[in-house]
mmCIF file of C-alpha atoms in Angstrom:
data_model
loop_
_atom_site.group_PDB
_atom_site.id
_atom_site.type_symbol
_atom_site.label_atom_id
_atom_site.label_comp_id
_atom_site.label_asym_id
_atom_site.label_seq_id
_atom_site.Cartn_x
_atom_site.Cartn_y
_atom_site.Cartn_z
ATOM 1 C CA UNK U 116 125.098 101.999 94.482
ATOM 2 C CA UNK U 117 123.476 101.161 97.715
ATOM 3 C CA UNK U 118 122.496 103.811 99.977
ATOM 4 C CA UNK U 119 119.487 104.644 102.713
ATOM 5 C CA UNK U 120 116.757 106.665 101.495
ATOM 6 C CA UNK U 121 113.074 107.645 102.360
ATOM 7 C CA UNK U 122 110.797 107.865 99.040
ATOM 8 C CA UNK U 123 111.530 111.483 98.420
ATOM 9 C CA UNK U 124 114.537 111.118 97.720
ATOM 10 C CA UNK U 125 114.316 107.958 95.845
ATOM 11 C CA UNK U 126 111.504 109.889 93.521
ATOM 12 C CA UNK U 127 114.620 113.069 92.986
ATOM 13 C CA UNK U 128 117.134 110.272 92.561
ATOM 14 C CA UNK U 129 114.243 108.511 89.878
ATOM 15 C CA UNK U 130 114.396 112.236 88.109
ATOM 16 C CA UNK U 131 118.310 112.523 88.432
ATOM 17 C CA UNK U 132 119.023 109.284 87.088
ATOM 18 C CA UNK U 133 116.407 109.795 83.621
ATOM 19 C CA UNK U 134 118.260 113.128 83.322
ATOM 20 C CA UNK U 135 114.849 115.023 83.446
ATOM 21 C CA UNK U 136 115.451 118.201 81.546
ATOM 22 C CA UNK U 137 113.132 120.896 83.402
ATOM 23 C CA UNK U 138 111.451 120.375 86.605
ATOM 24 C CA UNK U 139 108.683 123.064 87.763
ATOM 25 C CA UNK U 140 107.718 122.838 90.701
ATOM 26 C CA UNK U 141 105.981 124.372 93.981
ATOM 27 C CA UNK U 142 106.503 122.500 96.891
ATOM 28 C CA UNK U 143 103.661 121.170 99.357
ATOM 29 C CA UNK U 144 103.992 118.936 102.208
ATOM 30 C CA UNK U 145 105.031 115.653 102.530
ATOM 31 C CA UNK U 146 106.388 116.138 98.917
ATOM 32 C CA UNK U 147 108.582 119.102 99.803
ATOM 33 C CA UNK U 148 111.751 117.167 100.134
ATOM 34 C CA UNK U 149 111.479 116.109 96.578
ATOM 35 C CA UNK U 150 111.938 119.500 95.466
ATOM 36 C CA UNK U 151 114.799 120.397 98.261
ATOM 37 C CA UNK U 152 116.557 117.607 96.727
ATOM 38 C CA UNK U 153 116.746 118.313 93.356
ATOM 39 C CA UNK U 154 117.240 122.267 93.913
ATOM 40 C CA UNK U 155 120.439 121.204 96.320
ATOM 41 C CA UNK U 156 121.857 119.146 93.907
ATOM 42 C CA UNK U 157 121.184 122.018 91.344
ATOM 43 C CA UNK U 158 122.804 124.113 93.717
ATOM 44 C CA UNK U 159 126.068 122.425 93.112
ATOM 45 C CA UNK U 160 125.696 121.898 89.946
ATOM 46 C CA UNK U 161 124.872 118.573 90.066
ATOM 47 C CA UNK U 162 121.908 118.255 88.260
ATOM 48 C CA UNK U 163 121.636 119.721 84.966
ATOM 49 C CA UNK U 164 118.335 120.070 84.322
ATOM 50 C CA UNK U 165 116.151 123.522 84.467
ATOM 51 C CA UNK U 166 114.511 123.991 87.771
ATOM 52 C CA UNK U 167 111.544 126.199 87.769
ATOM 53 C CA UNK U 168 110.379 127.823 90.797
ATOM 54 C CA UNK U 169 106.640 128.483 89.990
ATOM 55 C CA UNK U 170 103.999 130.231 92.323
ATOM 56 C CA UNK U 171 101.128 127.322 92.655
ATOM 57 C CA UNK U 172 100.580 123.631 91.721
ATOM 58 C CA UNK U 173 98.491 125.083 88.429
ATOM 59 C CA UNK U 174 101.576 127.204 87.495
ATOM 60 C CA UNK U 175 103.617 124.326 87.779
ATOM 61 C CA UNK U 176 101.583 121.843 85.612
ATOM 62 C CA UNK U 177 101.130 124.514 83.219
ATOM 63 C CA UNK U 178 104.916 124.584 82.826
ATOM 64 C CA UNK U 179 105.314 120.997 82.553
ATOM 65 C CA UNK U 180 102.634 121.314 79.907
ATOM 66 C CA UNK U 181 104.722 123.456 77.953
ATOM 67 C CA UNK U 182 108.361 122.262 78.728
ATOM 68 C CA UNK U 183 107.363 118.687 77.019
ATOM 69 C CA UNK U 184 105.317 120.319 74.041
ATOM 70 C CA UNK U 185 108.652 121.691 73.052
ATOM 71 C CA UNK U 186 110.002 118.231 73.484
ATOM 72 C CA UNK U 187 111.890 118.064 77.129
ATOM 73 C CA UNK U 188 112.079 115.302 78.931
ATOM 74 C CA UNK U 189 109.508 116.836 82.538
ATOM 75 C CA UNK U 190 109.540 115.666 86.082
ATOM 76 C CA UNK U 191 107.667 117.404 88.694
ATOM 77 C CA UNK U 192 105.624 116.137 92.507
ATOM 78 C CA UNK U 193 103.113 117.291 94.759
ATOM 79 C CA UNK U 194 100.365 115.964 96.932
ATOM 80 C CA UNK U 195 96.720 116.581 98.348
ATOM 81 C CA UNK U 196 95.310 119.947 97.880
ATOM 82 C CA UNK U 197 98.313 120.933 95.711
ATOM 83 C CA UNK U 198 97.448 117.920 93.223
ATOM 84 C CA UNK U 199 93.713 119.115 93.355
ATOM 85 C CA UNK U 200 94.859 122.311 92.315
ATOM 86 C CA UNK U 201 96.718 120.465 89.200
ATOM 87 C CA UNK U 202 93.680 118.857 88.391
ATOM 88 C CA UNK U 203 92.121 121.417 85.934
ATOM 89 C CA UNK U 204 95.823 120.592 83.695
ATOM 90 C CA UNK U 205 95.714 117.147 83.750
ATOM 91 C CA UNK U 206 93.456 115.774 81.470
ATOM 92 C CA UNK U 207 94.761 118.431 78.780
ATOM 93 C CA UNK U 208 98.014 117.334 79.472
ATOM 94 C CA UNK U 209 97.174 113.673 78.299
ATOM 95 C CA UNK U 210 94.877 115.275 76.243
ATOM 96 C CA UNK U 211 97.255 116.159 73.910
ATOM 97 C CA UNK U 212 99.417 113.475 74.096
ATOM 98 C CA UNK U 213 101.940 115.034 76.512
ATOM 99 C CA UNK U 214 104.363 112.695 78.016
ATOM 100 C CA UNK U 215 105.703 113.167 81.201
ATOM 101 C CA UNK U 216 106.419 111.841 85.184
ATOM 102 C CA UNK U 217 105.121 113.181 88.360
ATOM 103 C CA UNK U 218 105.190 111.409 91.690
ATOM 104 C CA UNK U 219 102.253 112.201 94.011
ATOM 105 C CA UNK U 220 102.983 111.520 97.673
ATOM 106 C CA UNK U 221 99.809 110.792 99.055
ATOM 107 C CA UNK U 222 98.103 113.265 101.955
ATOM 108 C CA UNK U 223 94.746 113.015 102.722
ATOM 109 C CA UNK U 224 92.301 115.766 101.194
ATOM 110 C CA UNK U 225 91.041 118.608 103.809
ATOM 111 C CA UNK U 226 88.734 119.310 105.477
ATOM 112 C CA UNK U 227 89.444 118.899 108.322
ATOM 113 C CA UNK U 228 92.847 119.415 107.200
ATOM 114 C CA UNK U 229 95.187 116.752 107.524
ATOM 115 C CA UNK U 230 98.922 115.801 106.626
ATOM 116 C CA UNK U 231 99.017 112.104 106.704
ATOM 117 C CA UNK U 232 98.411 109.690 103.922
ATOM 118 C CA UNK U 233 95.188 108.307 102.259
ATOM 119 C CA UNK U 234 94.644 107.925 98.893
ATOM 120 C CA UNK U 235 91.975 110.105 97.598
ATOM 121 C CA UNK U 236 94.209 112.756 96.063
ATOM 122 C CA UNK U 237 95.625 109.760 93.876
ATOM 123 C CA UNK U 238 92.498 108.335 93.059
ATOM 124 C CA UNK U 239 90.954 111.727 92.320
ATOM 125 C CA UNK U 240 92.691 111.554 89.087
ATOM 126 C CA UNK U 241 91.955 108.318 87.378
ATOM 127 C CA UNK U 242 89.455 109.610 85.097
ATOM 128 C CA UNK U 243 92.656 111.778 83.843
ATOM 129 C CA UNK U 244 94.048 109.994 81.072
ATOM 130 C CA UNK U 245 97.339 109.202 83.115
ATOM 131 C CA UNK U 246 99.102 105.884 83.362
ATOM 132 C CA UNK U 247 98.766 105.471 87.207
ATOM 133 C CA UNK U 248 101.518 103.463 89.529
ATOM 134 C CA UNK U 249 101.208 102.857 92.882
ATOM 135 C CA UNK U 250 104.100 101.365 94.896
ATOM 136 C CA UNK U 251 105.025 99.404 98.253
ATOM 137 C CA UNK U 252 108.367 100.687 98.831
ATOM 138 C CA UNK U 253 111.129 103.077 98.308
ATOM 139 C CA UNK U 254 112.758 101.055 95.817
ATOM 140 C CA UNK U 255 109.864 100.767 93.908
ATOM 141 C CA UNK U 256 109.319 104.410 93.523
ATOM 142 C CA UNK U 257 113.007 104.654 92.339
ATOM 143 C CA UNK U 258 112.575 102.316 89.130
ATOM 144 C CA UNK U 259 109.081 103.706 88.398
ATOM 145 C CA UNK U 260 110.400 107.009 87.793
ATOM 146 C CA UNK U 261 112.626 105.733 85.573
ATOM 147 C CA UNK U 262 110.654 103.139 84.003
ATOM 148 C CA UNK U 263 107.646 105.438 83.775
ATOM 149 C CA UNK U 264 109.690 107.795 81.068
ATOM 150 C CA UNK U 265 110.247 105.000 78.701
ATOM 151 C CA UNK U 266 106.841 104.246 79.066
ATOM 152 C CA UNK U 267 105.390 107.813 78.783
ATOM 153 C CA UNK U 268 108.165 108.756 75.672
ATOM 154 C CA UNK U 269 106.957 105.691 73.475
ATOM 155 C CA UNK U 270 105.403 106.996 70.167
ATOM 156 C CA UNK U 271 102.927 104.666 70.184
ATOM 157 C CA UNK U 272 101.255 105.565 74.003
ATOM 158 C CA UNK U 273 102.955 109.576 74.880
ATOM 159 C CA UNK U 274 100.735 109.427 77.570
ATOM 160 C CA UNK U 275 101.726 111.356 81.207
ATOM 161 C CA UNK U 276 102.706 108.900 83.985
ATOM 162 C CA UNK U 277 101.840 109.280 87.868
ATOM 163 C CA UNK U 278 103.987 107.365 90.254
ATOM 164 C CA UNK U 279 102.395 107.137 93.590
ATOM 165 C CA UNK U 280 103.638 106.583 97.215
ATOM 166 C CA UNK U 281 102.805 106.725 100.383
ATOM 167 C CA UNK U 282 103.480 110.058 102.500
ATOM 168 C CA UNK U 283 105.119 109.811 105.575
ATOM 169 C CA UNK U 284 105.522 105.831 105.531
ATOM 170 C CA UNK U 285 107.067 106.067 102.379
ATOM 171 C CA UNK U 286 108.313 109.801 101.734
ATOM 172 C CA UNK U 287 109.927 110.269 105.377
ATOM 173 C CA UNK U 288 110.879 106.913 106.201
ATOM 174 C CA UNK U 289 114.298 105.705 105.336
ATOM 175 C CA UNK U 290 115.786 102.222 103.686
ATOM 176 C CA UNK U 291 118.008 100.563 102.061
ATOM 177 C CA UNK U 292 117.758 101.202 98.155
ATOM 178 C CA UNK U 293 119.790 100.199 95.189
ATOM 179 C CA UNK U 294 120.271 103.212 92.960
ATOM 180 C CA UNK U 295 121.230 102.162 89.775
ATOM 181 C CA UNK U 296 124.422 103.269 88.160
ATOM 182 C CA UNK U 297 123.892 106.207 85.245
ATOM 183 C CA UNK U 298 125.688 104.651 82.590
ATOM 184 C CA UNK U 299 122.934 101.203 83.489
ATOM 185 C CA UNK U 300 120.039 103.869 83.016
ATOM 186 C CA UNK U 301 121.645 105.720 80.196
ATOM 187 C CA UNK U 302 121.423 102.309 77.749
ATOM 188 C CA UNK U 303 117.969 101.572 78.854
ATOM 189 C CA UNK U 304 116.723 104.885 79.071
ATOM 190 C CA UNK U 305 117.642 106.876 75.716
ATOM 191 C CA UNK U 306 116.417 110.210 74.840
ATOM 192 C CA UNK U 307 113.801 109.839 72.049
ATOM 193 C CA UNK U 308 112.778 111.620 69.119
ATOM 194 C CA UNK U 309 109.582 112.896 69.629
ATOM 195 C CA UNK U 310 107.215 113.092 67.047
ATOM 196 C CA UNK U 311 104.922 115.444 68.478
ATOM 197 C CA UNK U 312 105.901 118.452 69.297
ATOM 198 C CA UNK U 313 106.177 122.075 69.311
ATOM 199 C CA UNK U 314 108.774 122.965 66.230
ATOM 200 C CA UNK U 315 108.795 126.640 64.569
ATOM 201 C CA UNK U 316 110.349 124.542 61.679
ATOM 202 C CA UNK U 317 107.586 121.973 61.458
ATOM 203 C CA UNK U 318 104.838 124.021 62.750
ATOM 204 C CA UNK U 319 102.047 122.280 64.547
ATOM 205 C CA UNK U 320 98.400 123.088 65.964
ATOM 206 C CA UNK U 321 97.808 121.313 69.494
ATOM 207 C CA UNK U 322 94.488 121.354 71.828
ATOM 208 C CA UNK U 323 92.193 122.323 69.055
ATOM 209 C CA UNK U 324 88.545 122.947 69.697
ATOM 210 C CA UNK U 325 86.681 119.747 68.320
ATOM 211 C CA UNK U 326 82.622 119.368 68.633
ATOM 212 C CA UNK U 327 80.787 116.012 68.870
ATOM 213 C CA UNK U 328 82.080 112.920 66.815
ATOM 214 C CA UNK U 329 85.228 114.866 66.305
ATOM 215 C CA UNK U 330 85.563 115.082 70.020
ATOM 216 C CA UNK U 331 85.013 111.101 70.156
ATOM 217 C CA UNK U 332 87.544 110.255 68.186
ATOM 218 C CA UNK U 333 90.306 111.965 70.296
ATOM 219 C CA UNK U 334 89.048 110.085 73.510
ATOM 220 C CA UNK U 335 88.681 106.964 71.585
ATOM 221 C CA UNK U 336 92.525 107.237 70.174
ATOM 222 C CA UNK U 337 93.662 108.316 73.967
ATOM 223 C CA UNK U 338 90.964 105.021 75.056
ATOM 224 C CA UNK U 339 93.417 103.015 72.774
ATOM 225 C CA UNK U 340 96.567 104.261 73.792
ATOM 226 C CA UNK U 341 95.743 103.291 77.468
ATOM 227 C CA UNK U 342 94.700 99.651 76.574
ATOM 228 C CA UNK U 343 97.811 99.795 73.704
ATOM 229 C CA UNK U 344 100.168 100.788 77.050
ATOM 230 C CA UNK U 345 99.618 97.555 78.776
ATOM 231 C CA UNK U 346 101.850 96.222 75.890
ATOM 232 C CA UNK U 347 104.475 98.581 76.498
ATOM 233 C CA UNK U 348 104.539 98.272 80.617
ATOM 234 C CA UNK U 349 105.206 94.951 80.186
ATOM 235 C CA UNK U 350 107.843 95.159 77.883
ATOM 236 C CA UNK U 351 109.640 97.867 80.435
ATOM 237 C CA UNK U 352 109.141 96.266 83.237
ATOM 238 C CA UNK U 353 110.980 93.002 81.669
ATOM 239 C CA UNK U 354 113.505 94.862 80.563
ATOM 240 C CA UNK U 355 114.707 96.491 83.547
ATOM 241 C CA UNK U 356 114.353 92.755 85.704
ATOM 242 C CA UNK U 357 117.020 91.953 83.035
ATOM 243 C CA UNK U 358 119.121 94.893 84.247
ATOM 244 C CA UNK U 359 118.767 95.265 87.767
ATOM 245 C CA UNK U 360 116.881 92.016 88.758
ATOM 246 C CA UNK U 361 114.445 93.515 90.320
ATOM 247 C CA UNK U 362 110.551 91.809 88.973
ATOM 248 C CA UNK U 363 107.495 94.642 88.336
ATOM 249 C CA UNK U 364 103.931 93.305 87.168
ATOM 250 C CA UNK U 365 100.580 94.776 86.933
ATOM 251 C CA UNK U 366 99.881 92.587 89.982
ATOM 252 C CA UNK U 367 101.943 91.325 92.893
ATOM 253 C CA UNK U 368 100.292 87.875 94.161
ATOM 254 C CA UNK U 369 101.832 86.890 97.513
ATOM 255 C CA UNK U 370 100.850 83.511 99.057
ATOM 256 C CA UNK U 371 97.805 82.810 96.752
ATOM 257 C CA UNK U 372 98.530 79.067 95.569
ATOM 258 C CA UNK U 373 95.588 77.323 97.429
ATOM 259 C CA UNK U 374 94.072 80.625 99.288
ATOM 260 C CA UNK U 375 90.766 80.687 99.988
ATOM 261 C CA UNK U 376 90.209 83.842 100.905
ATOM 262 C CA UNK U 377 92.252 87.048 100.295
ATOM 263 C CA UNK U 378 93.358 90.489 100.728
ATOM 264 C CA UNK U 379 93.328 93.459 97.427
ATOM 265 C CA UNK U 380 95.017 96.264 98.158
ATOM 266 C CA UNK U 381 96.792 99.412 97.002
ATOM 267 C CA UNK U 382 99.971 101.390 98.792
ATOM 268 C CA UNK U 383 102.230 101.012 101.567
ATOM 269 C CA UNK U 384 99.891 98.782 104.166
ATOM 270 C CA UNK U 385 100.576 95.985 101.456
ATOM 271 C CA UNK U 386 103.751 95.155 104.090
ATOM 272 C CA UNK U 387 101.907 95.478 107.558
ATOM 273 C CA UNK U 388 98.991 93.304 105.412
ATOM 274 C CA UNK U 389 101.614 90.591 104.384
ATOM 275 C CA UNK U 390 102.609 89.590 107.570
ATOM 276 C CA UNK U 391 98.755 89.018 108.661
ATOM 277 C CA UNK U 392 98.893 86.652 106.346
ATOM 278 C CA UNK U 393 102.051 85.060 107.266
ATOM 279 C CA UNK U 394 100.673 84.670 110.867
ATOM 280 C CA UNK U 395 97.311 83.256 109.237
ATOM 281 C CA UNK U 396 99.126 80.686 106.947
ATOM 282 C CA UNK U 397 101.651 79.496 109.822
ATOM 283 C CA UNK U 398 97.852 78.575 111.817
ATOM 284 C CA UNK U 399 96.879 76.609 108.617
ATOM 285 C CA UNK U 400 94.470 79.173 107.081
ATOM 286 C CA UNK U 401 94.337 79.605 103.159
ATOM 287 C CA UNK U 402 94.535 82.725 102.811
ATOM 288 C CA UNK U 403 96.400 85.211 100.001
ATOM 289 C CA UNK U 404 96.977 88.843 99.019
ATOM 290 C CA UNK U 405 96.415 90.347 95.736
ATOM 291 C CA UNK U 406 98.404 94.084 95.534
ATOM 292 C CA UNK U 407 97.611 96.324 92.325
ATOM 293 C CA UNK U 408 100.414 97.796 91.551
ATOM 294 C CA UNK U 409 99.411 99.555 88.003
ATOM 295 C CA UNK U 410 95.958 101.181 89.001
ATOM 296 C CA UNK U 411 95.209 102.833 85.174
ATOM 297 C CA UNK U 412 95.287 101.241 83.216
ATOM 298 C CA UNK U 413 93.122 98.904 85.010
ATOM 299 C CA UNK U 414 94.638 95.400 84.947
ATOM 300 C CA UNK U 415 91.197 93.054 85.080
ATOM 301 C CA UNK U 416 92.551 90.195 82.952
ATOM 302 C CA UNK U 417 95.334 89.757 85.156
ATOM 303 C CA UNK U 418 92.926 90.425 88.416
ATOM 304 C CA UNK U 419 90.620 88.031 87.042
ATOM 305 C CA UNK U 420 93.425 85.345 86.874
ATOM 306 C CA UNK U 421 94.522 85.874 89.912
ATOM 307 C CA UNK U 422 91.792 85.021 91.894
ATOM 308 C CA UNK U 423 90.553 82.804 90.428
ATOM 309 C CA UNK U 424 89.805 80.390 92.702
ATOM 310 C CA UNK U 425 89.692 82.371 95.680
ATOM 311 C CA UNK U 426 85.715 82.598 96.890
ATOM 312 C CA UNK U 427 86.286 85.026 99.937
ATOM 313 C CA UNK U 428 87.424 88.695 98.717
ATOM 314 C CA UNK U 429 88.304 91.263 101.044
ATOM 315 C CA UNK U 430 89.047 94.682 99.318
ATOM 316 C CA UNK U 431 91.067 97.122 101.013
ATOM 317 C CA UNK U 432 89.782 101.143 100.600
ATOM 318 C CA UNK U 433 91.979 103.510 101.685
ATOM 319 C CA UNK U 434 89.844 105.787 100.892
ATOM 320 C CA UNK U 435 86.558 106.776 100.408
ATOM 321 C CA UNK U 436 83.941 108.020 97.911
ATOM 322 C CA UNK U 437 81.019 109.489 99.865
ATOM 323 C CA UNK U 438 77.578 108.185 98.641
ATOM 324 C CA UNK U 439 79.229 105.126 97.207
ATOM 325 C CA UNK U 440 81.893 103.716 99.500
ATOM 326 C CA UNK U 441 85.413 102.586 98.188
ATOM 327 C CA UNK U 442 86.968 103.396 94.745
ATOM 328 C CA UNK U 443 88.814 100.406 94.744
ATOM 329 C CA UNK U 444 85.678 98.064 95.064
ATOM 330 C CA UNK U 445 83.686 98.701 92.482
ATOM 331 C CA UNK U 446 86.513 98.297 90.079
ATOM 332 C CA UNK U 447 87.550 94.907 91.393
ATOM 333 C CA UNK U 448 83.664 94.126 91.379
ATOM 334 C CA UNK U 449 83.872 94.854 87.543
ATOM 335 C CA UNK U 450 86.961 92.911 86.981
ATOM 336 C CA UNK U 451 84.928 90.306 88.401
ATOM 337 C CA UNK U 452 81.682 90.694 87.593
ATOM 338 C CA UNK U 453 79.800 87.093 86.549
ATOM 339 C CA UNK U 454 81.509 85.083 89.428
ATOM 340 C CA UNK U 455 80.596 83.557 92.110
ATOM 341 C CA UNK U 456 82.473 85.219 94.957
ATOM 342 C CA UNK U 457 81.390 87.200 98.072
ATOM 343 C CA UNK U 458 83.635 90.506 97.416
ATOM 344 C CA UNK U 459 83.598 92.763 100.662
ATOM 345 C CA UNK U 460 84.456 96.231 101.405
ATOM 346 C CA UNK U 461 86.718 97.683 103.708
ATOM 347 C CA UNK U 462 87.212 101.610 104.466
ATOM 348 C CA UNK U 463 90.043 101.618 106.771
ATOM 349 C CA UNK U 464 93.543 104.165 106.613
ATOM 350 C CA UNK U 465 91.870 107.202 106.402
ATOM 351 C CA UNK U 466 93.940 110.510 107.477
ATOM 352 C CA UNK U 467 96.727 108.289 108.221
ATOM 353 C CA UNK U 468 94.801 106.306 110.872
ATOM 354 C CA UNK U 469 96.975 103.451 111.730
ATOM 355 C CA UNK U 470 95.814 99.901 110.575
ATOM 356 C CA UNK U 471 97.617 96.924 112.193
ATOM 357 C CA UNK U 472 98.891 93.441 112.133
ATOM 358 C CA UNK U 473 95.822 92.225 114.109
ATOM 359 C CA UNK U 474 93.633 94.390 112.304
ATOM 360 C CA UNK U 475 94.307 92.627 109.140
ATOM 361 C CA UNK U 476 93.703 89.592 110.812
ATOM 362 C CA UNK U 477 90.566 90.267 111.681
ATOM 363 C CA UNK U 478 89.242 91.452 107.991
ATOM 364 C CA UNK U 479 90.531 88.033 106.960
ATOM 365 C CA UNK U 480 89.118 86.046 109.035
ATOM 366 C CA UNK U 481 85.757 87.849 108.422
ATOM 367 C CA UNK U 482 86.256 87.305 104.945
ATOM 368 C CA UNK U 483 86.633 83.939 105.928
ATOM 369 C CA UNK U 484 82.955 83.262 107.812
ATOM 370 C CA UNK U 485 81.451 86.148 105.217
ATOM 371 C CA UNK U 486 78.256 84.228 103.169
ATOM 372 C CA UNK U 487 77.148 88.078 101.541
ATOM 373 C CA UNK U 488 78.901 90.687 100.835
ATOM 374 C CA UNK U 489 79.923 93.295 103.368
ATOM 375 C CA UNK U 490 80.890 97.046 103.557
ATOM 376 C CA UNK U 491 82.580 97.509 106.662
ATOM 377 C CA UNK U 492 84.343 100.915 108.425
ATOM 378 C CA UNK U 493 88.107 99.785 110.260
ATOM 379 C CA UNK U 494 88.288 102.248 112.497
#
């Protein structure tokens, strides 16, 4: 079914479709109109799911805590602050193996207070134990949602899932989308039976106190489910290009056959980015663009393979860690780490500060002349 929709409502549609069975929630801007959504269409009945009303972001990840210990099948969203005030949830959540979806439209992180999108909130939660998305487009978010539950529900990873977008460029801005049909998400996407979880007739112990090695061995067994889950993506993401013909990787190369120098990037600017190097490679200049798509867990094999060849690296930070610079960076420095490439940074985006076609331009063709690494402010 085609229809236009901004990413808000392509992230309720992503909940509607996996017939999410509770959704708490406590709405914060620009992710409010995820929660509007679902609570009209519970309105009228037509989603039949429990919708929970809580009283803060906490209260709400608490319930999503408990609502898939019992076994239920959780969506919930928020952004900036509200996602901060998650935070304290979220690595018990994956701690005990809790799987689960929640999109977080991105908002930059007061002070001074802001509403338009960076990606610090996001990336404030890597160390969290959750399988991390971030998409380009509205689309996207749709089939992550849904993709991200049979990911999450799989015995051998029941790890939480974030699904990241954009706020504002994607959450308020409208396109076309293909939402798929429920009886085409019904076959792929089949309620499974969870082996852990909270049963009076099977009674359980969960988030036990454990001291030194025993504490190791949780991390190392959640350590292994991450690396186990790249397994698993892949196998989703296949899947559904079977169904709906519509191709997901870790990575998205665009134009790098040949390039000499390139673009890495995260989010929404991916599009604006593109076209810089469309105008580039019409003027004869090898140039690429690398986009990570599947931030944790972190993809470096398939990094690694994509560039390759490329010598000139110019890594996009929409962020920004003070003290230290990017957070994307240093992880693609890692991925890299023992060749021969100038890798430069490039803090640009933040608060929603506009980046252009030109400006995109420019970092390439500085990547182009750079001979040592740079770390550059766009501002």
């Amino acid at each position: 079914m085609i229809d236009i929709l901004d990413g808000n409502q392509c992230a309720a549609w992503g909940a509607r479709r996996a017939k999410a069975q509770c959704v708490p929630c406590f709405p914060i801007t620009p992710t409010t109109e995820i929660i509007e959504t679902i609570a009209a269409w519970k309105a009228k009945n037509e989603f039949k799911g429990e919708f929970v009303q809580l009283e803060s972001e906490h209260s709400a990840a608490s319930a999503c805590f408990g609502a898939s210990l019992t076994g239920a099948r959780v969506f919930t969203a928020t952004s900036s602050q509200g996602l901060l005030l998650m935070h304290e949830l979220l690595p018990i959540i994956s701690g005990c193996r809790t799987p689960m979806v929640m999109t977080t439209v991105s908002r930059c992180l007061s002070a001074p207070i802001g509403l338009w999108p960076d990606h610090n909130d996001t990336l404030a939660m890597r160390d969290a134990g959750w399988i991390m998305f971030i998409c380009e487009t509205n689309q996207e978010v749709l089939d992550s949602v849904i993709m991200g539950y049979k990911i999450s529900e799989n015995n051998k990873i029941l790890l939480p899932v974030i699904v990241n977008m954009d706020g504002f460029v994607h959450s308020y801005t409208r396109t076309e989308v293909d939402i798929p049909e429920q009886k085409l998400v019904n076959s792929f996407l089949p309620h499974p039976k969870r082996e852990i979880r909270l049963d009076v007739k099977k009674p359980m112990t969960l988030g036990i106190p454990a001291m030194g090695l025993d504490y190791m061995k949780f991390r190392a067994q959640l350590h292994r489910a991450m690396m186990d889950s790249f397994d698993v993506i892949d196998k989703v993401q296949k899947e559904w290009a079977k169904l709906t013909k519509r191709k997901y990787d870790f990575v998205e190369e665009y134009k790098m056959k040949g390039a000499k120098a390139a673009i890495v990037m995260i989010g929404a600017n991916t599009t604006i980015a593109r076209a810089a190097v469309d105008e580039m490679r019409k003027k004869g200049k090898k140039v690429g663009l690398l986009r990570i798509r599947l931030f944790r867990p972190f993809p470096e094999k398939q990094i690694r393979k994509a560039l390759e060849k490329v010598k000139n690296i110019a890594v996009i930070d929409q962020n920004i860690c003070p003290g230290m610079g990017g957070i994307l960076y240093p992880e693609i420095k890692m991925a890299l780490s023992g060749t021969k490439k100038t890798i430069s940074n490039y803090i640009q985006g933040l608060g929603g500060n506009f980046i252009s076609e030109k400006d995109y331009i420019a970092i390439l063709n500085d990547a182009i002349k750079n001979k040592k690494e740079e770390r550059k402010w766009q501002m």
